[in-house]
PDB file of C-alpha atoms in Angstrom:
ATOM      1  CA  GLU A 267       3.716 -18.013  -0.998  1.00 72.00           C
ATOM      2  CA  PRO A 268       0.152 -17.655  -0.140  1.00 73.00           C
ATOM      3  CA  GLU A 269      -1.804 -14.249  -1.906  1.00 87.00           C
ATOM      4  CA  VAL A 270      -4.279 -12.247  -0.918  1.00 92.00           C
ATOM      5  CA  THR A 271      -7.116 -13.183  -4.140  1.00 93.00           C
ATOM      6  CA  GLN A 272      -9.197 -10.078  -5.560  1.00 95.00           C
ATOM      7  CA  THR A 273     -12.285 -10.896  -7.899  1.00 96.00           C
ATOM      8  CA  PRO A 274     -12.935  -9.393 -10.486  1.00 96.00           C
ATOM      9  CA  SER A 275      -9.700  -7.987 -11.981  1.00 95.00           C
ATOM     10  CA  HIS A 276     -12.317  -5.302 -13.900  1.00 96.00           C
ATOM     11  CA  GLN A 277     -15.320  -4.079 -13.133  1.00 97.00           C
ATOM     12  CA  VAL A 278     -17.130  -1.729 -15.033  1.00 98.00           C
ATOM     13  CA  THR A 279     -20.955  -0.241 -14.183  1.00 97.00           C
ATOM     14  CA  GLN A 280     -22.794   1.972 -14.495  1.00 97.00           C
ATOM     15  CA  MET A 281     -23.344   5.443 -12.464  1.00 97.00           C
ATOM     16  CA  GLY A 282     -25.776   5.271  -9.876  1.00 97.00           C
ATOM     17  CA  GLN A 283     -25.241   1.462  -9.431  1.00 98.00           C
ATOM     18  CA  GLU A 284     -23.998  -0.522  -6.511  1.00 98.00           C
ATOM     19  CA  VAL A 285     -20.786  -2.960  -6.601  1.00 98.00           C
ATOM     20  CA  ILE A 286     -19.084  -5.265  -4.712  1.00 97.00           C
ATOM     21  CA  LEU A 287     -15.335  -6.199  -4.074  1.00 97.00           C
ATOM     22  CA  ARG A 288     -13.960  -9.360  -3.258  1.00 96.00           C
ATOM     23  CA  CYS A 289     -11.092 -10.467  -1.397  1.00 96.00           C
ATOM     24  CA  VAL A 290      -9.971 -13.692   0.750  1.00 93.00           C
ATOM     25  CA  PRO A 291      -7.540 -12.486   2.745  1.00 90.00           C
ATOM     26  CA  ILE A 292      -4.256 -14.950   3.724  1.00 87.00           C
ATOM     27  CA  SER A 293      -5.603 -17.370   5.607  1.00 83.00           C
ATOM     28  CA  ASN A 294      -3.812 -16.815   9.127  1.00 81.00           C
ATOM     29  CA  HIS A 295      -3.796 -12.892   8.633  1.00 84.00           C
ATOM     30  CA  LEU A 296      -5.754 -10.525  10.736  1.00 84.00           C
ATOM     31  CA  TYR A 297      -5.535  -7.596   9.377  1.00 88.00           C
ATOM     32  CA  PHE A 298      -7.616  -6.168   6.858  1.00 91.00           C
ATOM     33  CA  TYR A 299      -8.102  -3.257   5.124  1.00 94.00           C
ATOM     34  CA  TRP A 300      -9.070  -1.148   1.576  1.00 97.00           C
ATOM     35  CA  TYR A 301      -6.580   1.138  -0.195  1.00 97.00           C
ATOM     36  CA  ARG A 302      -7.941   2.934  -3.375  1.00 97.00           C
ATOM     37  CA  GLN A 303      -5.495   4.482  -5.903  1.00 95.00           C
ATOM     38  CA  ILE A 304      -6.665   7.072  -8.689  1.00 92.00           C
ATOM     39  CA  LEU A 305      -5.094   6.284 -12.064  1.00 82.00           C
ATOM     40  CA  GLY A 306      -0.450   6.493 -11.753  1.00 75.00           C
ATOM     41  CA  GLN A 307      -1.429   8.288  -8.346  1.00 83.00           C
ATOM     42  CA  LYS A 308      -1.659   7.893  -4.603  1.00 87.00           C
ATOM     43  CA  VAL A 309      -2.244   5.016  -2.666  1.00 94.00           C
ATOM     44  CA  GLU A 310      -5.385   6.497  -0.708  1.00 95.00           C
ATOM     45  CA  PHE A 311      -6.185   4.803   2.790  1.00 95.00           C
ATOM     46  CA  LEU A 312      -9.996   3.876   2.858  1.00 97.00           C
ATOM     47  CA  VAL A 313     -11.180   1.586   5.570  1.00 96.00           C
ATOM     48  CA  SER A 314      -9.025  -1.190   8.132  1.00 93.00           C
ATOM     49  CA  PHE A 315     -10.715  -4.009   9.644  1.00 92.00           C
ATOM     50  CA  TYR A 316      -9.802  -6.611  12.102  1.00 87.00           C
ATOM     51  CA  ASN A 317     -12.425  -8.692  14.560  1.00 85.00           C
ATOM     52  CA  ASN A 318     -15.202  -8.739  11.784  1.00 87.00           C
ATOM     53  CA  GLU A 319     -15.184  -4.621  12.736  1.00 90.00           C
ATOM     54  CA  ILE A 320     -13.551  -1.195  10.876  1.00 93.00           C
ATOM     55  CA  SER A 321     -10.845  -0.291  13.002  1.00 90.00           C
ATOM     56  CA  GLU A 322      -9.989   2.915  11.301  1.00 92.00           C
ATOM     57  CA  LYS A 323     -11.653   4.819   8.291  1.00 94.00           C
ATOM     58  CA  SER A 324     -10.686   8.058   5.985  1.00 94.00           C
ATOM     59  CA  GLU A 325     -12.621  11.204   5.171  1.00 94.00           C
ATOM     60  CA  ILE A 326     -13.420   8.833   1.096  1.00 95.00           C
ATOM     61  CA  PHE A 327     -14.947   6.477   3.464  1.00 96.00           C
ATOM     62  CA  ASP A 328     -18.471   7.684   3.227  1.00 94.00           C
ATOM     63  CA  ASP A 329     -21.871   6.628   3.838  1.00 95.00           C
ATOM     64  CA  GLN A 330     -21.979   4.728  -0.093  1.00 96.00           C
ATOM     65  CA  PHE A 331     -19.098   2.764   1.013  1.00 97.00           C
ATOM     66  CA  SER A 332     -19.018  -0.414   3.626  1.00 97.00           C
ATOM     67  CA  VAL A 333     -17.510  -3.285   4.503  1.00 96.00           C
ATOM     68  CA  GLU A 334     -17.994  -7.196   5.876  1.00 93.00           C
ATOM     69  CA  ARG A 335     -16.591 -10.156   5.699  1.00 90.00           C
ATOM     70  CA  PRO A 336     -20.398 -12.006   5.598  1.00 81.00           C
ATOM     71  CA  ASP A 337     -18.825 -16.259   5.879  1.00 80.00           C
ATOM     72  CA  GLY A 338     -15.303 -15.805   7.398  1.00 77.00           C
ATOM     73  CA  SER A 339     -13.428 -15.962   4.178  1.00 82.00           C
ATOM     74  CA  ASN A 340     -14.452 -13.015   2.058  1.00 90.00           C
ATOM     75  CA  PHE A 341     -13.542  -9.351   2.962  1.00 94.00           C
ATOM     76  CA  THR A 342     -15.877  -7.202   0.961  1.00 96.00           C
ATOM     77  CA  LEU A 343     -16.203  -3.448  -0.288  1.00 98.00           C
ATOM     78  CA  LYS A 344     -19.842  -2.893  -0.876  1.00 97.00           C
ATOM     79  CA  ILE A 345     -20.035   0.782  -3.535  1.00 97.00           C
ATOM     80  CA  ARG A 346     -23.607   2.030  -3.214  1.00 96.00           C
ATOM     81  CA  SER A 347     -24.040   4.924  -5.165  1.00 95.00           C
ATOM     82  CA  THR A 348     -21.280   4.423  -7.742  1.00 97.00           C
ATOM     83  CA  LYS A 349     -19.526   8.262  -8.435  1.00 96.00           C
ATOM     84  CA  LEU A 350     -17.703   8.482 -11.860  1.00 96.00           C
ATOM     85  CA  GLU A 351     -14.955   9.865  -9.340  1.00 95.00           C
ATOM     86  CA  ASP A 352     -14.682   6.316  -7.567  1.00 96.00           C
ATOM     87  CA  SER A 353     -13.258   5.274 -10.810  1.00 97.00           C
ATOM     88  CA  ALA A 354     -10.117   4.291  -9.382  1.00 97.00           C
ATOM     89  CA  MET A 355      -8.058   1.111  -9.216  1.00 96.00           C
ATOM     90  CA  TYR A 356      -9.301  -0.993  -4.939  1.00 97.00           C
ATOM     91  CA  PHE A 357      -6.699  -3.062  -3.308  1.00 96.00           C
ATOM     92  CA  CYS A 358      -7.304  -5.360  -1.272  1.00 96.00           C
ATOM     93  CA  ALA A 359      -4.509  -5.290   1.491  1.00 93.00           C
ATOM     94  CA  THR A 360      -3.046  -7.337   4.655  1.00 89.00           C
ATOM     95  CA  THR A 361      -1.170  -8.629   7.949  1.00 86.00           C
ATOM     96  CA  ASN A 362      -1.478 -10.710  10.479  1.00 79.00           C
ATOM     97  CA  ARG A 363       0.272  -8.113  13.042  1.00 68.00           C
ATOM     98  CA  GLY A 364      -1.692  -5.221  14.361  1.00 56.00           C
ATOM     99  CA  GLN A 365       1.697  -3.170  15.227  1.00 55.00           C
ATOM    100  CA  GLY A 366       2.812  -2.332  12.613  1.00 54.00           C
ATOM    101  CA  SER A 367       6.201  -4.435  12.006  1.00 60.00           C
ATOM    102  CA  TYR A 368       5.244  -6.272   9.375  1.00 74.00           C
ATOM    103  CA  GLY A 369       4.133  -4.116   5.493  1.00 81.00           C
ATOM    104  CA  TYR A 370       0.888  -5.403   3.966  1.00 87.00           C
ATOM    105  CA  THR A 371       0.894  -8.820   1.685  1.00 89.00           C
ATOM    106  CA  PHE A 372      -1.748  -6.279  -1.173  1.00 92.00           C
ATOM    107  CA  GLY A 373      -4.106  -8.500  -3.488  1.00 94.00           C
ATOM    108  CA  SER A 374      -3.302  -8.023  -7.630  1.00 93.00           C
ATOM    109  CA  GLY A 375      -5.997  -5.792  -6.977  1.00 95.00           C
ATOM    110  CA  THR A 376      -9.881  -4.096  -9.519  1.00 96.00           C
ATOM    111  CA  ARG A 377      -9.526  -1.526 -11.652  1.00 96.00           C
ATOM    112  CA  LEU A 378     -12.976  -0.174 -11.119  1.00 97.00           C
ATOM    113  CA  THR A 379     -14.931   1.804 -13.903  1.00 97.00           C
ATOM    114  CA  VAL A 380     -17.314   4.330 -13.802  1.00 97.00           C
ATOM    115  CA  VAL A 381     -18.886   5.740 -17.555  1.00 97.00           C
TER     116      VAL A 381
ATOM    117  CA  ALA B 129      -1.161  14.493  10.076  1.00 70.00           C
ATOM    118  CA  GLN B 130       1.528  12.392   9.144  1.00 81.00           C
ATOM    119  CA  THR B 131       2.949  13.423   4.958  1.00 92.00           C
ATOM    120  CA  VAL B 132       4.865  11.018   3.130  1.00 96.00           C
ATOM    121  CA  THR B 133       7.172  12.896   0.258  1.00 97.00           C
ATOM    122  CA  GLN B 134       8.800  11.068  -2.373  1.00 97.00           C
ATOM    123  CA  SER B 135      10.765  14.904  -4.811  1.00 96.00           C
ATOM    124  CA  GLN B 136      11.010  12.779  -7.787  1.00 96.00           C
ATOM    125  CA  PRO B 137       8.381  11.878  -9.880  1.00 95.00           C
ATOM    126  CA  GLU B 138      10.704  10.135 -11.927  1.00 97.00           C
ATOM    127  CA  MET B 139      13.824   8.337 -11.998  1.00 98.00           C
ATOM    128  CA  SER B 140      16.678   6.099 -14.392  1.00 98.00           C
ATOM    129  CA  VAL B 141      19.422   3.323 -14.015  1.00 98.00           C
ATOM    130  CA  GLN B 142      21.772   1.697 -16.334  1.00 98.00           C
ATOM    131  CA  GLU B 143      21.240  -1.586 -15.922  1.00 97.00           C
ATOM    132  CA  ALA B 144      23.778  -3.190 -12.951  1.00 97.00           C
ATOM    133  CA  GLU B 145      24.209   0.472 -11.949  1.00 98.00           C
ATOM    134  CA  THR B 146      22.941   1.827  -8.722  1.00 98.00           C
ATOM    135  CA  VAL B 147      20.560   4.107  -8.668  1.00 98.00           C
ATOM    136  CA  THR B 148      19.069   5.476  -4.406  1.00 98.00           C
ATOM    137  CA  LEU B 149      15.226   7.063  -4.126  1.00 98.00           C
ATOM    138  CA  SER B 150      13.781   9.048  -1.854  1.00 98.00           C
ATOM    139  CA  CYS B 151      11.827   9.540   0.319  1.00 98.00           C
ATOM    140  CA  THR B 152      11.256  12.414   3.267  1.00 98.00           C
ATOM    141  CA  TYR B 153       8.253  11.785   6.787  1.00 97.00           C
ATOM    142  CA  ASP B 154       7.331  14.175   8.554  1.00 95.00           C
ATOM    143  CA  THR B 155       5.420  12.540  12.384  1.00 92.00           C
ATOM    144  CA  SER B 156       5.487  13.460  15.834  1.00 91.00           C
ATOM    145  CA  GLU B 157       5.700  10.219  16.557  1.00 89.00           C
ATOM    146  CA  SER B 158       8.643   8.471  17.846  1.00 87.00           C
ATOM    147  CA  ASP B 159       7.887   5.220  17.126  1.00 87.00           C
ATOM    148  CA  TYR B 160       6.573   4.134  13.634  1.00 91.00           C
ATOM    149  CA  TYR B 161       7.558   1.834  10.895  1.00 91.00           C
ATOM    150  CA  LEU B 162       8.719   2.644   7.094  1.00 94.00           C
ATOM    151  CA  PHE B 163       8.091   0.299   4.007  1.00 95.00           C
ATOM    152  CA  TRP B 164      10.012   0.483   0.538  1.00 97.00           C
ATOM    153  CA  TYR B 165       6.509  -1.115  -1.385  1.00 96.00           C
ATOM    154  CA  LYS B 166       7.450  -1.852  -5.293  1.00 96.00           C
ATOM    155  CA  GLN B 167       4.511  -1.402  -8.142  1.00 94.00           C
ATOM    156  CA  PRO B 168       4.947  -3.123 -11.697  1.00 93.00           C
ATOM    157  CA  PRO B 169       3.402  -2.078 -14.771  1.00 87.00           C
ATOM    158  CA  SER B 170       0.777  -5.063 -13.712  1.00 84.00           C
ATOM    159  CA  ARG B 171      -0.161  -2.479 -11.343  1.00 85.00           C
ATOM    160  CA  GLN B 172       0.982  -5.640  -8.064  1.00 87.00           C
ATOM    161  CA  MET B 173       1.710  -3.300  -4.473  1.00 91.00           C
ATOM    162  CA  ILE B 174       4.634  -6.130  -3.219  1.00 93.00           C
ATOM    163  CA  LEU B 175       6.882  -5.034  -0.353  1.00 93.00           C
ATOM    164  CA  VAL B 176      10.793  -4.456  -1.178  1.00 96.00           C
ATOM    165  CA  ILE B 177      11.737  -3.658   2.157  1.00 95.00           C
ATOM    166  CA  ARG B 178      10.697  -2.502   6.067  1.00 93.00           C
ATOM    167  CA  GLN B 179      12.717  -0.400   8.881  1.00 94.00           C
ATOM    168  CA  GLU B 180      11.959   0.054  12.036  1.00 91.00           C
ATOM    169  CA  ALA B 181      12.412   3.393  13.657  1.00 91.00           C
ATOM    170  CA  TYR B 182      13.998   1.475  16.988  1.00 90.00           C
ATOM    171  CA  LYS B 183      17.051   0.150  15.086  1.00 90.00           C
ATOM    172  CA  GLN B 184      19.973   2.862  14.158  1.00 88.00           C
ATOM    173  CA  GLN B 185      21.111  -0.532  11.631  1.00 94.00           C
ATOM    174  CA  ASN B 186      19.341  -0.289   7.727  1.00 96.00           C
ATOM    175  CA  ALA B 187      17.770  -2.725   6.516  1.00 95.00           C
ATOM    176  CA  THR B 188      18.919  -5.050   3.413  1.00 96.00           C
ATOM    177  CA  GLU B 189      16.811  -7.223   1.502  1.00 94.00           C
ATOM    178  CA  ASN B 190      19.406  -8.197  -1.280  1.00 96.00           C
ATOM    179  CA  ARG B 191      20.165  -5.996  -3.597  1.00 97.00           C
ATOM    180  CA  PHE B 192      17.222  -3.314  -1.363  1.00 98.00           C
ATOM    181  CA  SER B 193      19.115  -1.725   1.092  1.00 98.00           C
ATOM    182  CA  VAL B 194      17.948   2.188   3.174  1.00 98.00           C
ATOM    183  CA  ASN B 195      19.471   4.403   4.375  1.00 98.00           C
ATOM    184  CA  PHE B 196      17.157   5.859   7.651  1.00 97.00           C
ATOM    185  CA  GLN B 197      18.134   8.894   8.599  1.00 96.00           C
ATOM    186  CA  LYS B 198      15.960   9.396  12.072  1.00 95.00           C
ATOM    187  CA  ALA B 199      17.089  12.745  12.823  1.00 95.00           C
ATOM    188  CA  ALA B 200      16.478  14.251   9.024  1.00 96.00           C
ATOM    189  CA  LYS B 201      13.564  11.784   8.608  1.00 96.00           C
ATOM    190  CA  SER B 202      14.518  10.639   5.556  1.00 97.00           C
ATOM    191  CA  PHE B 203      14.376   6.978   3.942  1.00 97.00           C
ATOM    192  CA  SER B 204      15.715   6.462   1.041  1.00 98.00           C
ATOM    193  CA  LEU B 205      16.414   3.205  -1.376  1.00 98.00           C
ATOM    194  CA  LYS B 206      19.256   2.258  -2.954  1.00 98.00           C
ATOM    195  CA  ILE B 207      19.082  -0.226  -4.964  1.00 98.00           C
ATOM    196  CA  SER B 208      22.108  -2.095  -6.206  1.00 98.00           C
ATOM    197  CA  ASP B 209      23.030  -3.654  -9.457  1.00 98.00           C
ATOM    198  CA  SER B 210      19.853  -2.626 -11.026  1.00 98.00           C
ATOM    199  CA  GLN B 211      18.223  -5.557 -13.519  1.00 97.00           C
ATOM    200  CA  LEU B 212      15.377  -4.906 -15.334  1.00 97.00           C
ATOM    201  CA  GLY B 213      12.598  -6.485 -13.953  1.00 96.00           C
ATOM    202  CA  ASP B 214      13.703  -3.179 -11.149  1.00 97.00           C
ATOM    203  CA  ALA B 215      11.809  -1.210 -13.242  1.00 97.00           C
ATOM    204  CA  ALA B 216       8.660   0.081 -11.409  1.00 97.00           C
ATOM    205  CA  MET B 217       7.054   2.559  -9.466  1.00 96.00           C
ATOM    206  CA  TYR B 218       8.086   2.648  -6.210  1.00 97.00           C
ATOM    207  CA  PHE B 219       5.838   3.525  -3.427  1.00 97.00           C
ATOM    208  CA  CYS B 220       7.716   5.204   0.401  1.00 97.00           C
ATOM    209  CA  ALA B 221       4.891   4.174   3.019  1.00 95.00           C
ATOM    210  CA  TYR B 222       4.981   5.155   6.674  1.00 93.00           C
ATOM    211  CA  ARG B 223       3.096   2.892   9.547  1.00 90.00           C
ATOM    212  CA  VAL B 224       2.768   4.630  13.253  1.00 85.00           C
ATOM    213  CA  THR B 225       3.199   1.771  15.822  1.00 70.00           C
ATOM    214  CA  ASN B 226      -0.499  -0.291  17.624  1.00 62.00           C
ATOM    215  CA  ALA B 227      -2.563   1.791  14.278  1.00 59.00           C
ATOM    216  CA  GLY B 228      -4.091   0.520  11.367  1.00 75.00           C
ATOM    217  CA  LYS B 229      -3.829   2.147   8.062  1.00 88.00           C
ATOM    218  CA  SER B 230      -0.623   3.333   6.205  1.00 91.00           C
ATOM    219  CA  THR B 231      -0.090   6.648   4.772  1.00 94.00           C
ATOM    220  CA  PHE B 232       1.611   6.306   1.376  1.00 95.00           C
ATOM    221  CA  GLY B 233       3.629   9.150  -1.129  1.00 96.00           C
ATOM    222  CA  ASP B 234       3.030   9.648  -4.234  1.00 94.00           C
ATOM    223  CA  GLY B 235       5.454   7.437  -5.740  1.00 95.00           C
ATOM    224  CA  THR B 236       8.557   8.057  -8.111  1.00 97.00           C
ATOM    225  CA  THR B 237       9.079   6.047 -11.651  1.00 96.00           C
ATOM    226  CA  LEU B 238      12.268   3.922 -12.397  1.00 98.00           C
ATOM    227  CA  THR B 239      13.361   3.045 -15.200  1.00 98.00           C
ATOM    228  CA  VAL B 240      16.136   0.839 -16.142  1.00 98.00           C
ATOM    229  CA  LYS B 241      17.843   0.930 -19.638  1.00 97.00           C
ATOM    230  CA  PRO B 242      19.294  -1.811 -20.795  1.00 95.00           C
TER     231      PRO B 242
END
């Protein structure tokens, strides 16, 4: 079964450093999302991406965050200057329908720890 | 704003028994989709089942079924013949047609006792 691949699985970074989280979507999927989950808590929407541009973003997704698909395969989430409160599990999700009728395929997540 | 509420932070069930996880949501939309996702200890989120709001028939996937009550804005998940591998956190999620994002509930941790 096709998978969404996320790397790295775990990243530890110092506060103020930049991190880039990577996702390789399923090949025929067109809609991409980033969600985060602070340990044991609710899954929160960050951003959706379609046709090489942001479709929607949440209040969490401020100027410190950016997304891009630089080479047509990887879908990346960049945090420019990490804060302690950015420590969370970050999930990439993709779907091949934007009409809402299909669920997401999630990656296995990147655990980001900011120290 | 749409909200999704899972009122049971924790549930437990005996192996081979049936358990029902509750979910309610608040929306002014008439067209939308509802999902249940499973998150085992590995942390991977896995789609369990989905329901289109325009369909009256409740969705079923093997041992998993839903009880969708649109007027009551309720979407419960029933797991029959519970197995040890069903132990996980379960999230109810809502998504509006033509919108990208999903709104998730707080989750219910299910324990399956042998």
